[in-house]
Coordinates of C-alpha atoms and ligand atoms in Angstrom, one line a residue:
M1 CA -34.4 -23.8 39.2
L2 CA -37.7 -23.4 42.0
I3 CA -39.8 -25.6 41.2
R4 CA -42.4 -22.8 40.2
I5 CA -39.6 -20.8 38.2
P6 CA -38.7 -22.9 34.7
P7 CA -35.3 -24.5 35.8
P8 CA -32.4 -23.1 34.0
H9 CA -30.9 -26.4 35.9
P10 CA -32.9 -29.1 34.6
V11 CA -30.4 -32.6 35.4
R12 CA -31.6 -34.7 32.4
E13 CA -29.0 -37.9 33.1
N14 CA -29.8 -38.2 28.8
D15 CA -28.3 -34.5 28.4
V16 CA -26.8 -34.9 25.4
A17 CA -24.0 -32.0 23.7
P18 CA -26.3 -30.0 20.6
A19 CA -24.6 -31.8 17.3
P20 CA -21.9 -28.5 16.2
D21 CA -22.9 -26.2 13.7
P22 CA -20.8 -25.9 11.4
A23 CA -21.8 -21.7 11.0
V24 CA -21.4 -21.8 14.2
A25 CA -18.2 -23.3 15.3
Q26 CA -16.9 -21.8 11.5
S27 CA -17.4 -18.7 12.4
L28 CA -15.4 -19.0 16.0
G29 CA -12.6 -20.9 14.8
A30 CA -13.3 -24.3 13.0
P31 CA -12.4 -24.5 9.4
A32 CA -15.7 -24.0 7.1
E33 CA -17.0 -26.7 5.6
R34 CA -19.0 -25.4 3.4
G35 CA -18.7 -21.8 0.8
E36 CA -20.2 -18.4 1.8
G37 CA -23.2 -18.4 -1.5
E38 CA -24.3 -22.4 -0.6
P39 CA -27.5 -22.3 0.2
T40 CA -27.9 -22.6 4.0
N41 CA -31.6 -24.6 5.7
G42 CA -34.8 -22.9 7.2
C43 CA -34.8 -19.7 8.8
V44 CA -32.2 -20.7 12.0
R45 CA -29.8 -21.7 10.3
H46 CA -30.0 -18.3 8.2
R47 CA -30.5 -15.8 11.4
I48 CA -27.3 -18.2 12.5
R49 CA -25.5 -17.2 10.1
H50 CA -26.6 -13.2 9.9
G51 CA -25.2 -13.5 13.9
R52 CA -22.2 -15.3 12.6
R53 CA -20.9 -12.4 10.2
R54 CA -21.9 -9.6 13.0
F55 CA -19.5 -12.0 15.7
V56 CA -17.0 -12.6 13.0
G57 CA -16.7 -8.8 12.0
Q58 CA -16.3 -8.4 16.0
S59 CA -14.2 -11.3 16.7
L60 CA -11.3 -10.1 14.0
A61 CA -12.0 -6.9 15.3
G62 CA -11.8 -7.9 18.5
L63 CA -8.2 -9.2 17.8
A64 CA -6.9 -6.8 16.4
G65 CA -7.8 -3.7 19.0
L66 CA -6.8 -6.1 21.5
A67 CA -3.4 -7.3 19.4
L68 CA -3.0 -3.5 19.3
A69 CA -2.7 -2.3 22.9
G70 CA -1.2 -5.6 23.9
C71 CA 1.9 -4.2 21.3
S72 CA 2.0 -0.5 22.8
R73 CA 3.1 -1.1 25.5
A74 CA 5.4 3.0 25.6
A75 CA 2.2 3.9 24.8
P76 CA -0.1 6.1 28.6
A77 CA -2.6 3.6 29.1
A78 CA -4.7 4.9 25.9
A79 CA -8.5 3.8 25.4
V80 CA -8.6 0.9 22.6
N81 CA -11.4 -0.2 21.1
P82 CA -11.1 -3.6 21.1
L83 CA -13.9 -3.4 18.0
D84 CA -11.7 -0.3 16.0
S85 CA -9.4 -2.1 14.4
T86 CA -9.7 -4.0 11.3
D87 CA -5.7 -4.8 10.3
P88 CA -5.4 -8.7 10.1
T89 CA -1.7 -8.1 10.4
V90 CA -2.2 -7.6 13.5
L91 CA -4.5 -10.5 14.5
K92 CA -0.8 -13.1 14.9
R93 CA 0.3 -10.9 17.1
L94 CA -2.7 -11.4 19.8
A95 CA -0.9 -12.6 22.9
P96 CA -2.4 -12.6 26.6
T97 CA 1.5 -11.6 28.7
Q98 CA 0.9 -14.7 30.2
E99 CA -1.0 -17.6 29.9
R100 CA -1.5 -20.2 32.0
G101 CA -3.3 -24.0 32.3
M102 CA -5.1 -23.8 35.6
A103 CA -7.8 -26.6 34.8
G104 CA -4.8 -29.7 35.7
G105 CA -3.9 -30.9 31.9
E106 CA -7.8 -31.4 31.6
T107 CA -9.2 -30.9 27.3
V108 CA -10.0 -28.1 26.4
T109 CA -14.1 -28.1 25.6
P110 CA -13.9 -27.6 21.8
I111 CA -15.2 -24.1 21.3
D112 CA -18.6 -24.3 19.5
D113 CA -19.9 -26.6 22.0
V114 CA -19.1 -23.3 24.5
A115 CA -19.9 -20.7 22.4
R116 CA -23.5 -22.8 21.9
Y117 CA -25.0 -24.5 24.8
N118 CA -25.0 -21.7 27.3
N119 CA -27.3 -20.0 30.7
Y120 CA -28.1 -16.6 29.5
Y121 CA -32.1 -16.4 30.2
E122 CA -31.8 -13.3 29.6
F123 CA -32.0 -14.6 26.0
G124 CA -33.9 -17.7 26.2
V125 CA -33.6 -20.1 28.3
D126 CA -33.1 -23.0 26.2
K127 CA -28.8 -23.7 25.8
G128 CA -28.9 -23.3 22.1
D129 CA -31.2 -19.6 22.9
P130 CA -27.7 -17.0 23.0
A131 CA -26.2 -18.4 20.2
V132 CA -29.2 -17.5 18.3
N133 CA -30.2 -14.2 19.9
A134 CA -27.8 -13.0 21.8
G135 CA -27.2 -10.4 18.4
T136 CA -29.1 -7.5 19.5
L137 CA -27.2 -7.3 22.5
R138 CA -25.0 -3.9 21.9
T139 CA -20.9 -4.0 23.8
R140 CA -20.0 -1.0 22.4
P141 CA -20.0 1.7 23.4
W142 CA -19.9 -0.2 27.1
S143 CA -19.1 1.6 30.7
V144 CA -19.5 -0.5 34.9
D145 CA -21.0 2.1 36.8
V146 CA -18.6 1.7 40.2
G147 CA -19.8 2.8 43.4
G148 CA -20.8 2.0 47.3
E149 CA -18.4 1.4 50.0
C150 CA -15.5 3.1 48.0
D151 CA -13.0 6.5 47.4
Q152 CA -12.9 6.5 44.0
P153 CA -16.1 6.0 42.6
G154 CA -16.6 6.4 38.8
V155 CA -18.4 4.7 35.4
I156 CA -15.6 3.9 32.7
D157 CA -15.8 3.4 30.0
I158 CA -14.7 -0.2 29.4
D159 CA -11.8 0.6 27.1
Q160 CA -10.3 2.4 29.9
L161 CA -11.2 0.2 32.9
I162 CA -9.4 -3.0 30.6
P163 CA -6.0 -3.4 31.3
Y164 CA -5.7 -4.4 27.3
N165 CA -1.7 -4.8 27.6
R166 CA -2.1 -7.4 31.0
L167 CA -4.5 -9.7 29.4
E168 CA -3.7 -13.2 30.8
E169 CA -5.2 -16.6 29.4
R170 CA -6.1 -18.6 31.8
I171 CA -7.5 -22.1 31.5
Y172 CA -10.4 -23.2 33.5
R173 CA -12.5 -25.7 34.6
H174 CA -16.7 -24.3 34.6
R175 CA -18.6 -26.3 37.2
C176 CA -22.7 -25.9 36.3
V177 CA -25.5 -26.6 39.3
E178 CA -26.7 -28.3 36.6
A179 CA -24.3 -30.7 36.4
W180 CA -22.5 -30.2 33.6
S181 CA -19.0 -28.8 32.9
I182 CA -16.8 -27.5 30.3
V183 CA -12.8 -26.4 30.2
V184 CA -12.1 -23.1 28.5
P185 CA -8.9 -21.0 27.9
W186 CA -10.6 -16.8 29.4
V187 CA -8.9 -14.4 28.5
G188 CA -8.9 -11.5 31.2
V189 CA -7.8 -10.2 33.6
P190 CA -8.1 -11.0 37.7
L191 CA -10.8 -8.8 39.3
A192 CA -8.5 -7.7 42.2
H193 CA -6.5 -5.3 39.2
L194 CA -10.1 -3.5 38.4
L195 CA -10.9 -2.9 41.8
A196 CA -7.3 -1.9 43.7
R197 CA -8.4 1.7 41.3
F198 CA -11.4 2.4 43.1
A199 CA -10.1 2.4 46.5
P200 CA -12.8 0.3 48.9
T201 CA -13.0 1.6 51.9
S202 CA -12.9 -0.3 55.1
K203 CA -16.8 -0.9 55.1
A204 CA -16.5 -2.8 51.7
K205 CA -16.9 -6.3 53.2
Y206 CA -18.9 -7.7 50.1
V207 CA -19.8 -6.6 46.5
A208 CA -22.1 -6.9 44.4
F209 CA -22.7 -6.8 40.6
Y210 CA -25.1 -6.3 38.1
T211 CA -26.1 -7.6 34.8
L212 CA -27.3 -4.3 31.9
Y213 CA -31.2 -5.5 31.4
D214 CA -32.3 -3.4 28.4
P215 CA -35.7 -4.9 27.1
Q216 CA -35.2 -3.5 24.0
Q217 CA -31.9 -5.4 22.9
M218 CA -33.2 -8.8 25.5
P219 CA -36.5 -9.2 24.1
R220 CA -36.9 -13.1 25.0
A221 CA -36.1 -11.9 28.4
G222 CA -39.8 -12.0 29.8
R223 CA -40.4 -12.6 33.8
V224 CA -38.9 -15.8 33.9
L225 CA -36.0 -14.3 36.3
P226 CA -35.9 -10.8 38.3
W227 CA -34.0 -8.6 36.4
P228 CA -31.6 -7.3 36.8
Y229 CA -29.2 -10.4 37.0
R230 CA -27.3 -10.0 40.2
E231 CA -24.4 -11.5 42.0
G232 CA -22.7 -11.2 44.9
L233 CA -19.4 -12.3 46.5
R234 CA -17.7 -11.0 50.0
I235 CA -14.4 -8.5 50.2
D236 CA -12.0 -11.6 50.3
E237 CA -13.4 -13.6 47.2
A238 CA -13.6 -10.7 44.7
M239 CA -9.7 -10.2 45.8
H240 CA -9.2 -13.5 45.7
P241 CA -5.8 -14.5 43.0
L242 CA -7.9 -16.7 40.8
T243 CA -11.0 -14.3 40.5
F244 CA -11.5 -13.4 36.9
V245 CA -13.0 -11.3 34.6
S246 CA -13.1 -12.6 31.4
V247 CA -12.8 -9.9 28.3
G248 CA -12.5 -13.2 25.6
M249 CA -11.1 -16.5 25.1
Y250 CA -9.8 -18.6 22.6
G251 CA -7.5 -15.6 22.1
R252 CA -10.6 -13.5 20.5
V253 CA -13.4 -11.2 22.6
L254 CA -15.9 -13.2 23.5
P255 CA -19.7 -13.7 22.1
N256 CA -22.1 -12.5 23.5
Q257 CA -24.2 -16.0 24.5
N258 CA -21.1 -16.1 26.9
G259 CA -21.1 -12.6 28.8
A260 CA -19.8 -9.9 26.5
P261 CA -18.1 -7.3 27.0
I262 CA -17.0 -8.2 30.6
R263 CA -18.4 -11.0 32.9
L264 CA -17.3 -13.0 35.9
T265 CA -15.2 -15.8 36.0
L266 CA -15.3 -18.4 39.4
P267 CA -13.9 -21.0 38.9
W268 CA -14.4 -22.6 41.9
K269 CA -18.0 -21.5 42.6
Y270 CA -21.2 -22.6 40.7
G271 CA -21.4 -21.6 36.8
F272 CA -24.8 -18.7 38.3
K273 CA -22.2 -16.5 39.8
S274 CA -19.9 -16.2 37.1
I275 CA -22.2 -13.3 36.2
K276 CA -22.3 -11.7 32.4
S277 CA -22.9 -7.7 31.1
I278 CA -22.3 -6.7 33.5
V279 CA -22.9 -2.9 33.6
K280 CA -22.8 -2.3 37.7
I281 CA -20.7 -3.0 40.9
R282 CA -21.0 -1.6 44.1
F283 CA -19.0 -2.3 47.2
V284 CA -21.6 -3.0 50.1
E285 CA -21.3 -3.3 53.6
R286 CA -24.0 -6.4 54.0
M287 CA -24.1 -9.5 52.3
P288 CA -26.3 -8.8 48.7
E289 CA -29.4 -9.9 47.2
T290 CA -27.7 -13.0 44.4
T291 CA -30.9 -13.5 41.6
W292 CA -30.9 -17.8 42.5
N293 CA -30.8 -17.3 46.0
L294 CA -33.7 -14.6 45.6
V295 CA -36.0 -17.2 43.7
G296 CA -35.1 -20.3 45.8
P297 CA -33.4 -19.3 48.7
D298 CA -33.0 -23.8 49.5
E299 CA -31.9 -24.5 46.2
Y300 CA -29.6 -21.7 45.9
G301 CA -26.4 -19.9 48.4
F302 CA -25.0 -16.7 48.3
Y303 CA -21.6 -18.7 47.8
A304 CA -22.3 -21.5 45.7
N305 CA -18.8 -23.3 45.7
V306 CA -18.4 -26.4 44.2
N307 CA -19.3 -29.1 46.7
P308 CA -20.1 -33.1 46.3
N309 CA -20.8 -33.2 49.3
V310 CA -23.4 -31.1 49.3
P311 CA -26.8 -31.8 47.6
H312 CA -28.9 -29.9 45.6
P313 CA -32.5 -30.5 47.1
R314 CA -33.8 -32.1 44.5
W315 CA -30.2 -33.8 42.3
S316 CA -26.9 -34.9 44.0
Q317 CA -23.7 -32.6 42.9
A318 CA -21.1 -35.6 43.3
S319 CA -20.9 -36.3 39.3
E320 CA -21.1 -34.0 36.0
R321 CA -21.1 -35.4 32.9
R322 CA -18.6 -33.0 30.9
L323 CA -19.6 -31.0 27.3
G324 CA -17.9 -33.8 25.0
E325 CA -18.0 -36.8 27.1
L326 CA -20.1 -40.2 27.5
F327 CA -19.3 -40.8 30.8
R328 CA -20.1 -38.7 34.2
R329 CA -17.1 -37.6 36.0
K330 CA -16.8 -37.1 40.2
T331 CA -17.0 -34.0 41.1
L332 CA -14.1 -32.8 43.3
M333 CA -14.3 -30.4 45.8
F334 CA -14.5 -26.3 44.5
N335 CA -13.7 -27.7 41.5
G336 CA -9.9 -28.9 41.5
Y337 CA -9.8 -25.8 43.2
P338 CA -7.9 -25.7 47.3
E339 CA -6.2 -23.1 47.1
V340 CA -9.2 -21.7 48.5
A341 CA -10.3 -23.6 50.5
P342 CA -8.6 -20.9 53.8
L343 CA -11.5 -18.1 52.2
Y344 CA -13.9 -20.9 54.4
A345 CA -12.0 -21.3 56.9
G346 CA -14.6 -22.6 60.2
M347 CA -17.6 -22.2 57.8
D348 CA -20.1 -25.0 57.9
L349 CA -20.1 -25.2 54.3
R350 CA -23.4 -27.5 54.4
R351 CA -24.6 -24.2 56.0
W352 CA -23.4 -22.1 53.1
F353 CA -23.4 -23.8 49.9
Ligands
MTE1 N1 -25.6 -14.1 33.7 C1 -26.3 -13.6 33.4 N2 -26.7 -12.2 33.4 N3 -27.3 -14.5 32.6 C2 -27.6 -15.4 33.0 O1 -28.9 -16.2 33.1 N4 -26.6 -17.4 33.5 C3 -24.8 -18.2 35.0 C4 -24.0 -17.7 34.5 N5 -24.4 -16.4 34.5 C5 -26.4 -16.8 33.5 C6 -25.7 -15.2 33.9 C7 -25.1 -19.3 34.9 S1 -26.4 -20.4 35.2 C8 -24.3 -20.4 34.5 S2 -24.0 -21.8 34.7 C9 -23.2 -19.4 33.7 O2 -23.4 -17.9 33.4 C10 -22.7 -20.1 32.1 O3 -22.7 -19.8 31.3 P1 -21.5 -19.7 29.4 O4 -22.8 -19.6 28.9 O5 -20.6 -18.7 29.0 O6 -21.2 -20.6 29.5

């Protein structure tokens, strides 16, 4: 994004979504186009197919576990590892307790676009890299270390942290600063629900988030960005009802490349705010450092609200290309979520971009 840094966000007017790979598409729910035993072409496909098997296993088990958790309301809030169960009979019963279309009825982007066209620089800088490389990420066991300005800090196992019996599905627009966009049915919970148990104090003015950084699991991360990837929100943004933590999408556990096992989903902000694979959260008094703001402060602001009236220094933000569509469409203020406008009342959004 910064001139001297390999840009994650070069706008390419003729940028075309990659043709769906049948192997990956199948892994994500599309009908099979070829039998398991049939030959594949080349090394890349071989790797994808291996990744696919791993992901299918995880997804099925994940669905089972989520369903179990969702159906056992009477049970105490015991940890339910969504990767534990492989009982296929519970798959049908996966149902978030609430389903909300919050993208104005717009068509959901096909899952194989969303899971194959990614920004996850820890696994490579090309859009197709994370889907191929993120299989090395181990998503269980996984804990999140929460601390800072709060009365109940703790290192919590993810399956204790996520209330699997209160999962919601939210269909949100997602707009990258690179000017591509998608519409995704995420599965998760409002961030405010998760944060409340840590009892933030009145000194908690901001919340900082950190991604795992492990060179062994992320051998391709290199030095392209200062790791770990980090992000931040003002506390009122963090507590806003639209602010969501995703553990799944399209009714399944998140694929690694989309930020498994837990990521932020911030529909009114440019995609780089939606930090993936979170391991650490800090309540802090001062505005925290954020990765892209660190490497390009003139180009990537802390707030990063989608705003068609404030161009990026090197390209316009007035329009975008929805993956799978031929023509560009106009970008909407706050990505079409005007309910967040009061958060920024009185602020000069050209200065606080
Ligand atoms: N989180 C981490 N840890 N590393 C990244 O490179 N990229 C960001 C964001 N979160 C990124 C990240 C950017 S630029 C975007 S647009 C979104 O993830 C992409 O999310 P997606 O791949 O699920 O579409």
